[in-house]
C-alpha cells in the first residue's frame, strides 16, 4: 500500500497502525472516536481528596505563615527625612522634564531656574555625598538580606 505522499508503507508503519487499532479496540472505542493524544484525563475522587487537596492546603498554610513570620522578623526601616525630600525634588524635576511642554514657557523657565540655575539652583547648591563603603559595611542591610534568604529556604526544608 502507498501513503498520501507517494511513499510505500514499510512493515514498521503497518505494525504501528495495527497496534493503535488494537489498543483502541481494547478500550472499546470505535474508529475515529479518539486518537491517542485526545483521551480524557479522569482524576479519581480518592486521589483528589487524599493527595491533591492536602497539598493545596499545606501550600496555602505555608504561604500565610511565611508572610506572618516575615512581618514579625522584619526590622522597621523608617526612611530619613532628607532622603524623602531628595526623592520628592527628583520626582518634581522629572515631571517638569516630561510635561514641560504643557505649561506656559515663562512658567517652565522659572521652574527650570529653580532646579538648575548656576548660582541659586537646587541641584547646583545642594550637595549630597554618598559613601559607598558605608553601604557595603552596613550590618542592618546584610541581616535583612540573610533573613529574606532564610525565609525563602525554610519551606524547602
Short mmCIF file of C-alpha atoms in Angstrom, two decimals:
data_model
loop_
_atom_site.label_atom_id
_atom_site.label_comp_id
_atom_site.label_asym_id
_atom_site.label_seq_id
_atom_site.Cartn_x
_atom_site.Cartn_y
_atom_site.Cartn_z
CA UNK A 1 0.00 0.00 0.00
CA UNK A 2 1.00 3.61 -0.65
CA UNK A 3 0.71 6.58 1.72
CA UNK A 4 -0.59 10.01 0.68
CA UNK A 5 2.85 11.35 -0.19
CA UNK A 6 3.61 8.50 -2.57
CA UNK A 7 5.95 6.65 -0.24
CA UNK A 8 5.30 2.97 0.22
CA UNK A 9 4.39 1.69 3.66
CA UNK A 10 7.04 -0.26 5.46
CA UNK A 11 6.44 -3.17 7.78
CA UNK A 12 7.10 -0.83 10.71
CA UNK A 13 4.30 1.56 9.59
CA UNK A 14 1.85 -1.32 9.28
CA UNK A 15 2.77 -2.68 12.74
CA UNK A 16 2.23 0.77 14.32
CA UNK A 17 -1.18 1.18 12.69
CA UNK A 18 -2.23 -2.31 13.83
CA UNK A 19 -1.05 -1.54 17.37
CA UNK A 20 -3.15 1.63 17.50
CA UNK A 21 -6.23 -0.17 16.21
CA UNK A 22 -5.76 -2.96 18.79
CA UNK A 23 -5.35 -0.53 21.71
CA UNK A 24 -8.45 1.46 20.63
CA UNK A 25 -10.44 -1.80 20.38
CA UNK A 26 -9.29 -2.84 23.87
CA UNK A 27 -10.59 0.48 25.23
CA UNK A 28 -13.91 -0.09 23.48
CA UNK A 29 -13.50 2.83 21.10
CA UNK A 30 -14.71 2.81 17.55
CA UNK A 31 -12.51 4.09 14.76
CA UNK A 32 -12.17 7.88 14.74
CA UNK A 33 -13.74 8.32 18.18
CA UNK A 34 -10.45 9.20 19.93
CA UNK A 35 -6.87 9.36 18.90
CA UNK A 36 -4.10 8.57 21.35
CA UNK A 37 -3.39 12.20 22.36
CA UNK A 38 -7.01 13.23 22.86
CA UNK A 39 -8.10 10.80 25.59
CA UNK A 40 -9.77 12.46 28.60
CA UNK A 41 -7.84 12.63 31.84
CA UNK A 42 -10.01 11.42 34.72
CA UNK A 43 -8.92 12.08 38.30
CA UNK A 44 -10.07 9.51 40.81
CA UNK A 45 -12.01 11.06 43.71
CA UNK A 46 -9.88 9.35 46.37
CA UNK A 47 -6.72 10.77 44.78
CA UNK A 48 -8.33 14.19 44.68
CA UNK A 49 -9.34 14.05 48.35
CA UNK A 50 -6.27 12.42 49.89
CA UNK A 51 -3.44 13.76 47.69
CA UNK A 52 -4.33 16.91 45.80
CA UNK A 53 -6.33 18.79 48.45
CA UNK A 54 -3.78 18.26 51.27
CA UNK A 55 -1.01 19.56 49.00
CA UNK A 56 -3.06 22.69 48.25
CA UNK A 57 -3.89 23.22 51.95
CA UNK A 58 -0.27 22.78 53.04
CA UNK A 59 0.99 25.16 50.34
CA UNK A 60 -1.59 27.78 51.36
CA UNK A 61 -0.74 27.46 55.06
CA UNK A 62 2.98 27.72 54.32
CA UNK A 63 2.43 30.90 52.31
CA UNK A 64 0.32 32.52 55.02
CA UNK A 65 2.71 31.52 57.81
CA UNK A 66 5.68 32.76 55.77
CA UNK A 67 4.02 36.15 55.36
CA UNK A 68 3.31 36.47 59.09
CA UNK A 69 6.80 35.31 60.10
CA UNK A 70 8.32 37.78 57.65
CA UNK A 71 6.32 40.62 59.23
CA UNK A 72 7.49 39.51 62.66
CA UNK A 73 11.23 39.36 61.93
CA UNK A 74 11.47 42.29 59.54
CA UNK A 75 13.03 45.41 61.03
CA UNK A 76 11.24 48.74 60.85
CA UNK A 77 13.32 50.84 58.48
CA UNK A 78 11.98 54.34 58.60
CA UNK A 79 13.37 56.49 55.82
CA UNK A 80 15.30 59.61 56.74
CA UNK A 81 13.61 62.95 56.18
CA UNK A 82 16.43 64.18 53.94
CA UNK A 83 16.12 61.16 51.61
CA UNK A 84 12.35 61.74 51.32
CA UNK A 85 12.89 65.40 50.42
CA UNK A 86 15.52 64.48 47.83
CA UNK A 87 13.24 61.89 46.25
CA UNK A 88 10.38 64.41 46.01
CA UNK A 89 12.61 67.04 44.39
CA UNK A 90 13.88 64.49 41.87
CA UNK A 91 10.30 63.46 41.08
CA UNK A 92 9.24 67.08 40.58
CA UNK A 93 12.17 67.68 38.22
CA UNK A 94 11.28 64.53 36.25
CA UNK A 95 7.67 65.67 35.92
CA UNK A 96 8.86 69.08 34.70
CA UNK A 97 11.16 67.49 32.14
CA UNK A 98 8.43 65.15 30.86
CA UNK A 99 5.49 67.56 30.89
CA UNK A 100 7.18 70.94 30.45
CA UNK A 101 5.66 71.42 27.01
CA UNK A 102 2.15 71.62 28.51
CA UNK A 103 2.77 74.71 30.66
CA UNK A 104 3.48 78.28 29.50
CA UNK A 105 7.13 78.94 28.55
CA UNK A 106 7.57 81.54 31.34
CA UNK A 107 6.46 79.03 33.97
CA UNK A 108 8.77 76.40 32.55
CA UNK A 109 11.75 78.79 32.64
CA UNK A 110 11.00 79.75 36.28
CA UNK A 111 10.81 76.11 37.37
CA UNK A 112 13.91 75.24 35.37
CA UNK A 113 15.80 78.10 37.03
CA UNK A 114 14.72 76.85 40.48
CA UNK A 115 16.24 73.46 39.77
CA UNK A 116 19.21 74.31 37.58
CA UNK A 117 20.29 77.97 37.96
CA UNK A 118 24.09 78.45 38.13
CA UNK A 119 24.11 80.38 41.44
CA UNK A 120 20.85 79.50 43.24
CA UNK A 121 19.59 76.30 41.58
CA UNK A 122 18.67 73.43 43.87
CA UNK A 123 20.79 70.86 42.03
CA UNK A 124 23.76 73.27 41.86
CA UNK A 125 23.80 74.28 45.54
CA UNK A 126 22.68 71.15 47.38
CA UNK A 127 25.46 68.57 47.54
CA UNK A 128 24.76 65.07 48.77
CA UNK A 129 27.73 62.86 49.41
CA UNK A 130 27.22 59.14 49.31
CA UNK A 131 29.79 56.94 50.99
CA UNK A 132 29.95 53.64 49.12
CA UNK A 133 31.90 51.93 51.88
CA UNK A 134 29.15 52.75 54.37
CA UNK A 135 26.57 50.83 52.37
CA UNK A 136 28.87 47.83 51.95
CA UNK A 137 29.64 47.55 55.67
CA UNK A 138 26.06 48.17 56.82
CA UNK A 139 25.21 45.25 59.08
CA UNK A 140 21.46 46.01 59.01
CA UNK A 141 21.14 45.52 55.27
CA UNK A 142 23.18 42.32 55.45
CA UNK A 143 20.89 40.98 58.17
CA UNK A 144 17.78 41.84 56.16
CA UNK A 145 19.22 40.03 53.13
CA UNK A 146 20.04 36.98 55.26
CA UNK A 147 16.53 36.96 56.77
CA UNK A 148 14.96 37.12 53.30
CA UNK A 149 17.10 34.23 52.07
CA UNK A 150 16.25 32.19 55.17
CA UNK A 151 12.53 32.79 54.65
CA UNK A 152 12.81 31.53 51.06
CA UNK A 153 14.72 28.39 52.13
CA UNK A 154 12.54 27.39 55.12
CA UNK A 155 9.60 25.98 53.09
CA UNK A 156 12.02 23.72 51.21
CA UNK A 157 13.23 22.07 54.42
#
